[in-house]
Coordinates of C-alpha atoms in Angstrom, one line a residue:
X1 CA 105.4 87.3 72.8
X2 CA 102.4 85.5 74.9
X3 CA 103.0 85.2 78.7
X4 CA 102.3 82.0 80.0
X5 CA 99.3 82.2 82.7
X6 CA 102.3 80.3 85.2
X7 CA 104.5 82.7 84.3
X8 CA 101.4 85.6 85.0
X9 CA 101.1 84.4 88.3
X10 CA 104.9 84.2 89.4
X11 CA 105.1 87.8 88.5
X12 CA 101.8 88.8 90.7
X13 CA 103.7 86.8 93.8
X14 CA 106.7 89.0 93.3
X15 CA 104.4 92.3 92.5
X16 CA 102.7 91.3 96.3
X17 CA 105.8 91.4 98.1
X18 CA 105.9 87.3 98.0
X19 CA 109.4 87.1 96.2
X20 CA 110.8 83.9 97.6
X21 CA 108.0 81.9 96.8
X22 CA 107.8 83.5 93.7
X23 CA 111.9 82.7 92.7
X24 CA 110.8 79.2 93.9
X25 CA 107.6 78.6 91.6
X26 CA 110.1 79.9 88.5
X27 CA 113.0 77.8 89.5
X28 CA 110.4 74.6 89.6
X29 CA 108.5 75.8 86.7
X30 CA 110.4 73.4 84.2
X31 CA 110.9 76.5 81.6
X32 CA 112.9 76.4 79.0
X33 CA 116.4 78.2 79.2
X34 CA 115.8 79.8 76.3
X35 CA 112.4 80.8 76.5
X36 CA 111.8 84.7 75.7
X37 CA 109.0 85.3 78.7
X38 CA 110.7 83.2 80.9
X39 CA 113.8 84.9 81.2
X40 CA 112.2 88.3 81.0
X41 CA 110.4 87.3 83.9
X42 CA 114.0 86.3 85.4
X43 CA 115.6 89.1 85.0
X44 CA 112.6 91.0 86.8
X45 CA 112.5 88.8 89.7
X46 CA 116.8 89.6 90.0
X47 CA 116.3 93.0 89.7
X48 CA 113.7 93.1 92.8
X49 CA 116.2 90.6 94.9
X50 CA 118.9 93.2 94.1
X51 CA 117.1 96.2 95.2
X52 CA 116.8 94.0 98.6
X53 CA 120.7 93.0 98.6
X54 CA 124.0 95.0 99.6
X55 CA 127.3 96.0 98.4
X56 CA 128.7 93.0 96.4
X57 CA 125.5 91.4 96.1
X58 CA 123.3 93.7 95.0
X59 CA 126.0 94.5 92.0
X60 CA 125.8 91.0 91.3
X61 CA 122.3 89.8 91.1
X62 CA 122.1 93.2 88.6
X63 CA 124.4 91.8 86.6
X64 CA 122.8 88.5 86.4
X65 CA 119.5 90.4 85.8
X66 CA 120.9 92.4 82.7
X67 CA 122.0 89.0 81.6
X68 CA 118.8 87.2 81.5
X69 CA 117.1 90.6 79.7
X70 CA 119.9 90.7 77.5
X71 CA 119.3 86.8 76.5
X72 CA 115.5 87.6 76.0
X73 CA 116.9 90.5 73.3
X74 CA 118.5 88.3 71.8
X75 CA 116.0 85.8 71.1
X76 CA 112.9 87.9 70.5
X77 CA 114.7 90.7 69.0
X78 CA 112.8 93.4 71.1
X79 CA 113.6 97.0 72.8
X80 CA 112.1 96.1 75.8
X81 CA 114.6 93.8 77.2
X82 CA 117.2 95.0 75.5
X83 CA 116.7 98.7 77.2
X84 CA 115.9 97.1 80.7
X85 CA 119.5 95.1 79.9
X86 CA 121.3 98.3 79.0
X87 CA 120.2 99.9 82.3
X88 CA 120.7 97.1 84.2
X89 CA 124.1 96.3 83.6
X90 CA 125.3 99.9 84.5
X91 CA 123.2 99.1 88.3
X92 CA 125.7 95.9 88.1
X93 CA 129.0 98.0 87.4
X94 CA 129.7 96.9 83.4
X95 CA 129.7 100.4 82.1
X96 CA 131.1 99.1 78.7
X97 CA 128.4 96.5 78.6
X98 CA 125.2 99.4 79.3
X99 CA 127.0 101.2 76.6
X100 CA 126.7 98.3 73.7
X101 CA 123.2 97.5 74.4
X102 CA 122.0 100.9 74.7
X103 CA 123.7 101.6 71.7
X104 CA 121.9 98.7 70.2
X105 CA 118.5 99.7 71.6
X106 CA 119.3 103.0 69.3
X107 CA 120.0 101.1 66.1
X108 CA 117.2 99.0 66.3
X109 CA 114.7 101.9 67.3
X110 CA 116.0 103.4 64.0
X111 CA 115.2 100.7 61.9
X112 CA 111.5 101.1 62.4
X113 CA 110.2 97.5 62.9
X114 CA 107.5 97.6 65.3
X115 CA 107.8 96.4 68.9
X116 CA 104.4 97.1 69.7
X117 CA 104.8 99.9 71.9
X118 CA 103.4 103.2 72.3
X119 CA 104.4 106.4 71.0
X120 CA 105.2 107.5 74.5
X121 CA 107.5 104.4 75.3
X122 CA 109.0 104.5 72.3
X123 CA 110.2 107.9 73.3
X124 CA 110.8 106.7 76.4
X125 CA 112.8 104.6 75.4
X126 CA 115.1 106.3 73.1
X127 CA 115.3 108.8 75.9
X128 CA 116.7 106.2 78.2
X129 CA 119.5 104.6 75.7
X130 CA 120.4 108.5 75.1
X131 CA 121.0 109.0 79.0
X132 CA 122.8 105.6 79.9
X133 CA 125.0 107.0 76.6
X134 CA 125.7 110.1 78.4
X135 CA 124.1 112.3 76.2
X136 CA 122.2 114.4 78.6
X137 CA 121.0 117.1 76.6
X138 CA 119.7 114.9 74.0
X139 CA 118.1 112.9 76.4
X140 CA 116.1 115.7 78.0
X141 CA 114.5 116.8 74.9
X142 CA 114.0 113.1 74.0
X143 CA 112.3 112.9 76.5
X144 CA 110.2 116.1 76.6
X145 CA 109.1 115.0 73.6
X146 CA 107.3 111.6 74.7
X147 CA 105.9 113.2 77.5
X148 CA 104.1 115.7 74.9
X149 CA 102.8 112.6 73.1
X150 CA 100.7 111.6 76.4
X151 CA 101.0 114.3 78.3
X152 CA 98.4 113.4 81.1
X153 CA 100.0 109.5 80.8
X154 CA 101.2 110.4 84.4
X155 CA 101.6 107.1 86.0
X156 CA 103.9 106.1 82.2
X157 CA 105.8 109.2 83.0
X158 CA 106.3 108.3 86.4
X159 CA 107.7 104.8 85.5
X160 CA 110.7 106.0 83.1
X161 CA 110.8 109.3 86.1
X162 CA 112.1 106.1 88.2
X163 CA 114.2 104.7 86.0
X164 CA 116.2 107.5 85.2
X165 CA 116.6 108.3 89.0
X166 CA 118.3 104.9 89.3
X167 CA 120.7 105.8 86.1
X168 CA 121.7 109.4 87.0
X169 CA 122.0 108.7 90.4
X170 CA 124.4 105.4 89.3
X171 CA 126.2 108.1 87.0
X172 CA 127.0 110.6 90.3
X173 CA 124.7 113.4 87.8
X174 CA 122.0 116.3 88.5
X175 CA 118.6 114.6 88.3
X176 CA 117.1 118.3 88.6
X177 CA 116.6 118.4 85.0
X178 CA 113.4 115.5 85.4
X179 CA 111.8 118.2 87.5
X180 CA 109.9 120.1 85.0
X181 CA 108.5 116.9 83.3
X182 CA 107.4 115.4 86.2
X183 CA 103.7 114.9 86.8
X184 CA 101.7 117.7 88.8
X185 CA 101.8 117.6 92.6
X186 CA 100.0 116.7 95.4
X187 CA 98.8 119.2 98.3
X188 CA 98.5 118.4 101.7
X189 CA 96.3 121.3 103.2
X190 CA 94.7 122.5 106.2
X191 CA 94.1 125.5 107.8
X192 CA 92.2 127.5 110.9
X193 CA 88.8 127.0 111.5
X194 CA 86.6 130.1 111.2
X195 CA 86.8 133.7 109.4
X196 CA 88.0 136.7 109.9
X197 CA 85.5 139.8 110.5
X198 CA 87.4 141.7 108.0
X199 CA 86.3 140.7 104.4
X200 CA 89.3 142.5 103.1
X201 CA 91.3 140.0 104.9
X202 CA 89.2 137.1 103.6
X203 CA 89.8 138.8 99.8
X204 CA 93.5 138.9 100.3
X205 CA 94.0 135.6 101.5
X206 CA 92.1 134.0 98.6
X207 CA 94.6 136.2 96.4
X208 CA 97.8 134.8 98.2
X209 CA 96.7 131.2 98.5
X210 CA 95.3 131.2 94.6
X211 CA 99.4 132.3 93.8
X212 CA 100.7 129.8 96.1
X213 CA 99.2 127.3 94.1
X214 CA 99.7 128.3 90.5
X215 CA 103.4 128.5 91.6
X216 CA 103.3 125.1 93.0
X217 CA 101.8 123.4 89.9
X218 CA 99.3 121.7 92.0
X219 CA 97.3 118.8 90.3
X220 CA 95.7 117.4 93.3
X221 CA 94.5 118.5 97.0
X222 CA 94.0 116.3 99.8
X223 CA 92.3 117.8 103.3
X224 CA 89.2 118.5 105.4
X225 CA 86.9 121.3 104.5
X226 CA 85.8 123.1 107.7
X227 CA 84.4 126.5 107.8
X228 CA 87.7 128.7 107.5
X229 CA 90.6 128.6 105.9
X230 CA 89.9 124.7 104.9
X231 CA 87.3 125.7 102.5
X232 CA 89.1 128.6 100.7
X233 CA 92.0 126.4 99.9
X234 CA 89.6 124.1 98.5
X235 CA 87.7 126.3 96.1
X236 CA 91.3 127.7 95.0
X237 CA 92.2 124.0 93.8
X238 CA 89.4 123.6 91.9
X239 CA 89.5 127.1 90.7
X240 CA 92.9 126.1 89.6
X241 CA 91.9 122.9 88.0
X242 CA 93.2 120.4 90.7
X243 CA 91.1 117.6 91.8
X244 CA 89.8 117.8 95.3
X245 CA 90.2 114.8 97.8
X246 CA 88.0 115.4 101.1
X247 CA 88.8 113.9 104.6
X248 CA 86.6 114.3 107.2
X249 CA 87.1 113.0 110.4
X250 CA 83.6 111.8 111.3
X251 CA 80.1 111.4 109.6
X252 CA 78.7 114.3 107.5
X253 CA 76.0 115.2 109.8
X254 CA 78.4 115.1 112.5
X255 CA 81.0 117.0 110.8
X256 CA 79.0 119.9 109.5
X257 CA 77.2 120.7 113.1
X258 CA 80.3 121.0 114.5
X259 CA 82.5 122.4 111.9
X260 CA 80.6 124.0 108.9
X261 CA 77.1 125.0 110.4
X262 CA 77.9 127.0 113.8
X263 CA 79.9 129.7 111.4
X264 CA 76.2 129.9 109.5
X265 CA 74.3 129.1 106.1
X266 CA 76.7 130.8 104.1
X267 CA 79.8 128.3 104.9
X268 CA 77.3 124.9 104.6
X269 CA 76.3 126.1 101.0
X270 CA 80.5 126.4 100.0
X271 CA 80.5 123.2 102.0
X272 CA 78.1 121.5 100.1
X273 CA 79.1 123.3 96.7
X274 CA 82.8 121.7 97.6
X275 CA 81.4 118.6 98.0
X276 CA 79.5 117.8 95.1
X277 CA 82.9 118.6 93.0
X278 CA 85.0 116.7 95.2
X279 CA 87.0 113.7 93.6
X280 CA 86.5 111.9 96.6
X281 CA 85.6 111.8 99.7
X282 CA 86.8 109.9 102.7
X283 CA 85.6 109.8 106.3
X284 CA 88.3 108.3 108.4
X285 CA 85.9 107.3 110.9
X286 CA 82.1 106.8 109.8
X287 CA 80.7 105.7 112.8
X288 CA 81.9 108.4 115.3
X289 CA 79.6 111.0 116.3
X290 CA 81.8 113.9 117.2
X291 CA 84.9 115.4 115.9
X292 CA 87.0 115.0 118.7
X293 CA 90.4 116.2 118.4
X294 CA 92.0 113.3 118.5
X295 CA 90.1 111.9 115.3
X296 CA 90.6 115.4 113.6
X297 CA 94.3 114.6 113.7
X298 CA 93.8 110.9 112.4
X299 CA 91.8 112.7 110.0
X300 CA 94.8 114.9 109.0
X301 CA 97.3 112.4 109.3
X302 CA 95.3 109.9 106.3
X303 CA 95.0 113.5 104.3
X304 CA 98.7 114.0 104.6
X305 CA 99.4 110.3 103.7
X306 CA 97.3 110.2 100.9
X307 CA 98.6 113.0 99.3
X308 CA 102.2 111.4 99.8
X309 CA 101.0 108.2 98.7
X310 CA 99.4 110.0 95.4
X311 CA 102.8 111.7 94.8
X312 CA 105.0 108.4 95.2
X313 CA 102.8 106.6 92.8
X314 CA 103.1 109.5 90.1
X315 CA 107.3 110.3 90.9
X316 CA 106.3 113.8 92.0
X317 CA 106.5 115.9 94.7
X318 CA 104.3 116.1 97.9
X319 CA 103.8 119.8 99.0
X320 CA 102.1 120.7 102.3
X321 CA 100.3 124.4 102.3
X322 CA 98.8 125.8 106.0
X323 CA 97.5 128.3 106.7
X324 CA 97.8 129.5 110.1
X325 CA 99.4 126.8 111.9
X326 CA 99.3 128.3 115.8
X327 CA 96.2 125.9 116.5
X328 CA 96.7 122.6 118.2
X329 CA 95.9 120.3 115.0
X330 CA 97.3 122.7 112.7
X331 CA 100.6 122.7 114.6
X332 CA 101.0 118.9 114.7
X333 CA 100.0 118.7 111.0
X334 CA 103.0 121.1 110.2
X335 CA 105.3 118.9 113.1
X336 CA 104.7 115.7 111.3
X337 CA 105.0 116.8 107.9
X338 CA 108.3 118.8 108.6
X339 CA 109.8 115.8 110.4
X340 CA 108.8 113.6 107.3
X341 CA 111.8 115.8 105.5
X342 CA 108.4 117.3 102.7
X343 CA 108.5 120.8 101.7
X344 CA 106.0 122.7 103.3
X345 CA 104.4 126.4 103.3
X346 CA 102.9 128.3 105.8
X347 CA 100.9 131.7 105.2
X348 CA 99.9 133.7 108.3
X349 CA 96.1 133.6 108.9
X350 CA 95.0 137.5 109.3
X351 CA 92.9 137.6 111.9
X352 CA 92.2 135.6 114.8
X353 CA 88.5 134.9 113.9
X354 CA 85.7 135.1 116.6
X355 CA 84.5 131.7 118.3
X356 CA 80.8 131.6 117.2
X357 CA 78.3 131.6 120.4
X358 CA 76.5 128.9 119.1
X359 CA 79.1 126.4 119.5
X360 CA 78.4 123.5 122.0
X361 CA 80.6 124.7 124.8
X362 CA 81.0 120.4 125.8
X363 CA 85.0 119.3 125.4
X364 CA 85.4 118.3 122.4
X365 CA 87.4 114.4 123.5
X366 CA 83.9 113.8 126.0
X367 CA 83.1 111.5 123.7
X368 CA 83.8 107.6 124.0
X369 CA 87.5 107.2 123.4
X370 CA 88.5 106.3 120.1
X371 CA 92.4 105.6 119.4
X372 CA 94.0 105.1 116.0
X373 CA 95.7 101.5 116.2
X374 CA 97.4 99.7 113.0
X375 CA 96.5 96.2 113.6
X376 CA 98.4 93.3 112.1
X377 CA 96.3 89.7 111.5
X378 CA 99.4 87.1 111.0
X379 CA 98.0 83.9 109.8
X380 CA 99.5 80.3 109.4
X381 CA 97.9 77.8 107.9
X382 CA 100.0 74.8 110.1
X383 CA 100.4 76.7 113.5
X384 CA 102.9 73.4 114.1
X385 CA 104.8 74.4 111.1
X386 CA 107.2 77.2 112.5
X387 CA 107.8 79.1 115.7
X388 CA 105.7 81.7 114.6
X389 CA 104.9 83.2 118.2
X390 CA 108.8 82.7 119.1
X391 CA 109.4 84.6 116.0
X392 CA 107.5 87.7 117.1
X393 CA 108.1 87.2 120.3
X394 CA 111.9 87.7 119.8
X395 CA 111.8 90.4 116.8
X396 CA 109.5 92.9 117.4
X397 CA 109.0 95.6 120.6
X398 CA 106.1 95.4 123.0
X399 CA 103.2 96.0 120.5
X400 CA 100.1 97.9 122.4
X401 CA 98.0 94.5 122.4
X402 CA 98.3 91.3 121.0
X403 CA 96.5 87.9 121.4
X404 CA 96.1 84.7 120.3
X405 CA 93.4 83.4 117.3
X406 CA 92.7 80.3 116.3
X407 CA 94.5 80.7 112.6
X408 CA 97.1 82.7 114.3
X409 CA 97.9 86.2 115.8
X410 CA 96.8 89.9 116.1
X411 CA 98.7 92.6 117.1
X412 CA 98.1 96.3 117.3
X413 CA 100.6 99.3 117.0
X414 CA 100.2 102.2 118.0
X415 CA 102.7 103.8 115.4
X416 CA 101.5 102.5 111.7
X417 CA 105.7 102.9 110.7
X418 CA 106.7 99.7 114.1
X419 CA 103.4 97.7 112.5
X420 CA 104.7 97.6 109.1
X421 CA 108.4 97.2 110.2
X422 CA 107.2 94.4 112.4
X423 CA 105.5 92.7 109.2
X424 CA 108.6 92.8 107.2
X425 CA 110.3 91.3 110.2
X426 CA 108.0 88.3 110.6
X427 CA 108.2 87.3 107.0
X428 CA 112.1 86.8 107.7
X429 CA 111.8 85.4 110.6
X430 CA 108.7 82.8 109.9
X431 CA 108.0 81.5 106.8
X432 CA 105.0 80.5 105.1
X433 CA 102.6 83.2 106.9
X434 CA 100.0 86.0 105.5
X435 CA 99.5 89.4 107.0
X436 CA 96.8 91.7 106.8
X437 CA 97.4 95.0 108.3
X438 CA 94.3 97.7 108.8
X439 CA 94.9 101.6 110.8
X440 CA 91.8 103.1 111.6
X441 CA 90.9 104.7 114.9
X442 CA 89.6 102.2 117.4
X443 CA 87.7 101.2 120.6
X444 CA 89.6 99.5 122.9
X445 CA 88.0 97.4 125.8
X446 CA 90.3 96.3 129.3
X447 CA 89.2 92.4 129.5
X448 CA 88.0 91.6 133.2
X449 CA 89.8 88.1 132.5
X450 CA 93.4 88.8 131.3
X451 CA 93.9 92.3 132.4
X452 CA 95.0 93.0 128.6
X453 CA 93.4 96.1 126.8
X454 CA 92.5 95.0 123.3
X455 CA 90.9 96.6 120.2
X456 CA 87.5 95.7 119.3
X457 CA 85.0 95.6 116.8
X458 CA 84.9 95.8 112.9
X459 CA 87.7 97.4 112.6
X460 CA 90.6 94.9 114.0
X461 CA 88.4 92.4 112.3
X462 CA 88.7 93.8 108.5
X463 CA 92.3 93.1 109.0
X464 CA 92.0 89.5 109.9
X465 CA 89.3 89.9 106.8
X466 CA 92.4 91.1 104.5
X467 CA 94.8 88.3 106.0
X468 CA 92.3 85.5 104.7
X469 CA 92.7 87.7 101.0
X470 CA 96.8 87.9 101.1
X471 CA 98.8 84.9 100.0
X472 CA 101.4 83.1 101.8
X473 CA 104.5 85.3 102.5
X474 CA 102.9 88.3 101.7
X475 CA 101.4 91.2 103.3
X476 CA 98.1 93.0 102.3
X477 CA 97.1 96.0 103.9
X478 CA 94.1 99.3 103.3
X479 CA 95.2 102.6 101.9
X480 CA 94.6 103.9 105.6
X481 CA 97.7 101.6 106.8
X482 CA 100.0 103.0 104.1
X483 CA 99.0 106.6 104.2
X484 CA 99.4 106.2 108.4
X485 CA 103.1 105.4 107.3
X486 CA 103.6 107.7 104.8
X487 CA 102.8 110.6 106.4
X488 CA 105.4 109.9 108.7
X489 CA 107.8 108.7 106.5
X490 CA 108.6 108.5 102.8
X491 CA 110.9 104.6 103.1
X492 CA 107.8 102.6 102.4
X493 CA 107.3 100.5 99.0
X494 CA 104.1 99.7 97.9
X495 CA 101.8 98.3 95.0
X496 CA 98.4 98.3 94.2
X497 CA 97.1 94.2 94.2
X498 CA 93.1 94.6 94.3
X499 CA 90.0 95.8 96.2
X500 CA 88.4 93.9 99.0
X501 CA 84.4 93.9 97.9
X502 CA 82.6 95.8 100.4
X503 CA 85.2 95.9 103.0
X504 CA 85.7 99.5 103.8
X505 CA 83.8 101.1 106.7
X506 CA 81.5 102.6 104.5
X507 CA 80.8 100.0 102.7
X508 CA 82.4 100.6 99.6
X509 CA 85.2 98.4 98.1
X510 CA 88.6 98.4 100.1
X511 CA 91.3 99.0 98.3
X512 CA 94.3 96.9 98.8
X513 CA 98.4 97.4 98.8
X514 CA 101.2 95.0 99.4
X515 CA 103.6 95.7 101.5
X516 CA 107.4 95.7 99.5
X517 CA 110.3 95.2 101.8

């Protein structure tokens, strides 16, 4: 079966958040009732207004989902929509009806006619049909055995991981057994800066953190590597085969002088070592020259949401690993983390290791004040068109700044979770806008003329550069706005629409993700 390039685009509107005007572009499309793509595409867009509905409702517009899938079966004679009807029509409350068409999904996956799927979601598939059967057991090896087909097809795993959450849960079961065939986790880490005196300490704590890790089944590590406990957890990842993900707050020069170099040569040379091997590396906020610690806990707060963000997008787990968590960052790393409801681990750091001498003695925040701000660009292209500043005006709480543009608004948060709340909000309440949401830490100014403080500089501009990129009744936003709300919180929905050429701070391309209510 060909998609239609209509039918392409109706799907990409509902994949960036933009489901009403995707429903609408479907229901004035002129397809044919019984056109295969058309009604798979149906039964997609029901299933995404369902997961937005309550109580009867929601039942409902499942139902009418499985129907549509069911009807594409039918027609094209296919496992896909027949399994995607099957599950379906449990979500909706027809028990009998999941039953029949998982039970067909079996007997045509027997017959052997190709479908033009992989090994792994063939598997997959007969997994699911055995589980919305009931057949538990047979399901789990089912199962196990797709994922040993692909076994590093983690984002495919995570999929059916997803699906089967929705069944069991639907069922009232124990979704514990998709816990050892889940993908491997991400780490959140951090730790105290310096080293202990005692190399027997040092030589211990490598052996403790290296077990933590093998225990955890860790695949990937996000976090800063200062001189200290920083850089031993990151050599143990990638001594045990995890990719690395660096953070830094501020520029490398700036970063090493203050929190690599001062503990001497030895430390910059792991440092460098680390970096070279790195996956990737990230620096929150290129253009500041110091590593005060207000940016060191922006810093920590875009590692801990990227490693949530990484584990949402794979159906895994999101561990957090500290190590010594009686310093001031340290202690609100573990505070936010804990409060986010995310397993975490804490190991003792031996010895309280000596300040270095050479260390500039200066405050660390005497540097010009940077604040981390999540800044919302809402654009209209007919300002007369709706009460779009009534709108805001009466749904969301007293933002931190927020002033008029010529194509609209811009507001800025001071909590990444009210800014992307407030987005979802002003979609209800105004339609036909675009958002583009940015958090990165910021210089504010006090304008002589207004009295107002307001954000300025490149970084409130890239989101009103991402607003002109989103399409009408949707909200595009940088990786740095959803892991600010991640690592607070793990309600946020999310998917992957694009980069933005040259758009991040570094230059490089900006990766882009619409906001799902």
């Amino acid at each position: 079966m060909t998609t239609p390039a209509s039918l392409v685009a109706i799907t990409m509107l509902a994949r960036s958040g933009a489901l009403g005007l995707a429903w609408a572009r479907l229901e004035a499309g002129g397809f044919a009732p019984d056109d295969p793509a058309a009604l798979t595409v149906r039964g997609r867009l029901l299933k995404d207004r369902a997961r937005l509905a309550n109580g009867p409702d929601r039942r409902r517009l499942y139902g009418e989902a499985a129907a549509a899938y069911a009807r594409a079966a039918t027609i094209e004679d296919s496992t896909y929509p027949m399994i995607n009807a099957a599950t379906l029509a449990l979500l909706g409350g027809d028990q009998d009806r999941a039953r029949a068409l998982a039970t067909a999904t079996l007997v045509r996956q027997a017959s052997e006619r190709p479908d033009g799927e992989t090994p792994y979601y063939r598997g997959a598939t007969t997994a699911e049909a055995l589980l919305l059967l009931g057949r538990t057991d047979a399901a789990r090896e089912a199962f196990a055995a797709a994922v040993g087909l692909a076994p590093e097809a983690y984002e495919d795993h995570a999929t059916t991981l997803r699906q089967f959450a929705l069944i069991i849960a639907e069922q009232g079961g124990d979704a514990g057994w998709l816990d050892p065939l889940r993908p491997p986790r991400t780490l959140h880490f951090a730790g105290r800066m310096g080293a202990p005196e005692d190399v027997a300490s040092l030589g211990d704590m490598r052996d403790r953190i290296a077990a933590t890790l093998a225990g955890l089944a860790i695949g990937a590590g996000h976090g800063s590597v200062a001189a200290g406990a920083d850089i031993i957890i990151a050599e143990a990842l990638l001594a045990h085969g995890a990719a690395l993900h660096i953070v830094l707050p501020v520029s490398l020069p700036a970063f090493v002088s203050a929190s690599v170099a001062p503990w001497g040569d030895d430390w910059v040379t792991r440092f460098e070592k680390l970096l070279a091997r790195a996956a990737s590396l990230h620096i929150a906020t290129p253009d500041a020259d110091l590593p005060t610690s207000e940016l060191i806990a922006f810093a920590s707060e875009i590692a801990m949401g990227r490693a949530a963000h990484g584990a949402a997008g794979l159906a895994t787990e999101a561990v957090q690993l500290l190590v010594g968590a009686a310093g001031d960052c340290t202690a609100r790393d573990a505070d936010i983390w804990l409060a986010s409801g995310r397993r975490q681990i804490i190991l003792d750091w031996p010895v309280e290791p000596p300040f270095p001498p050479t260390k500039a003695s200066a405050p660390l925040d005497a540097a010009v004040a940077l604040h981390p701000l999540a800044v919302l660009e809402v654009r209209l292209d007919d300002m007369e068109a709706t009460g779009l500043i009534a709108a805001i005006a009466a749904t969301i709480p007293p933002p931190f700044a927020a002033r008029m543009l010529a194509t609209g608004v811009q507001i800025a948060y001071a909590d990444p979770v009210i800014a992307a709340a407030a987005a979802s909000r002003i979609h209800a309440a105004a339609a036909g806008v675009r958002i583009g949401g940015h958090y990165a830490a910021m210089a504010t100014l006090a304008d002589p003329f207004t009295g107002t403080v307001q954000p300025f500089g490149d970084q409130p501009a890239r989101a009103a550069r991402l607003a002109q990129l989103t399409g009408i009744g949707a909200t595009y936003v940088s990786e740095d706005f959803i892991a600010g709300v991640l690592a607070r919180t793990p309600a946020l929905r999310s998917e992957y629409v694009g980069e933005a050429a040259g758009e991040a701070a570094d230059g490089r391309d900006l990766r882009l993700f619409a906001l799902k209510n």
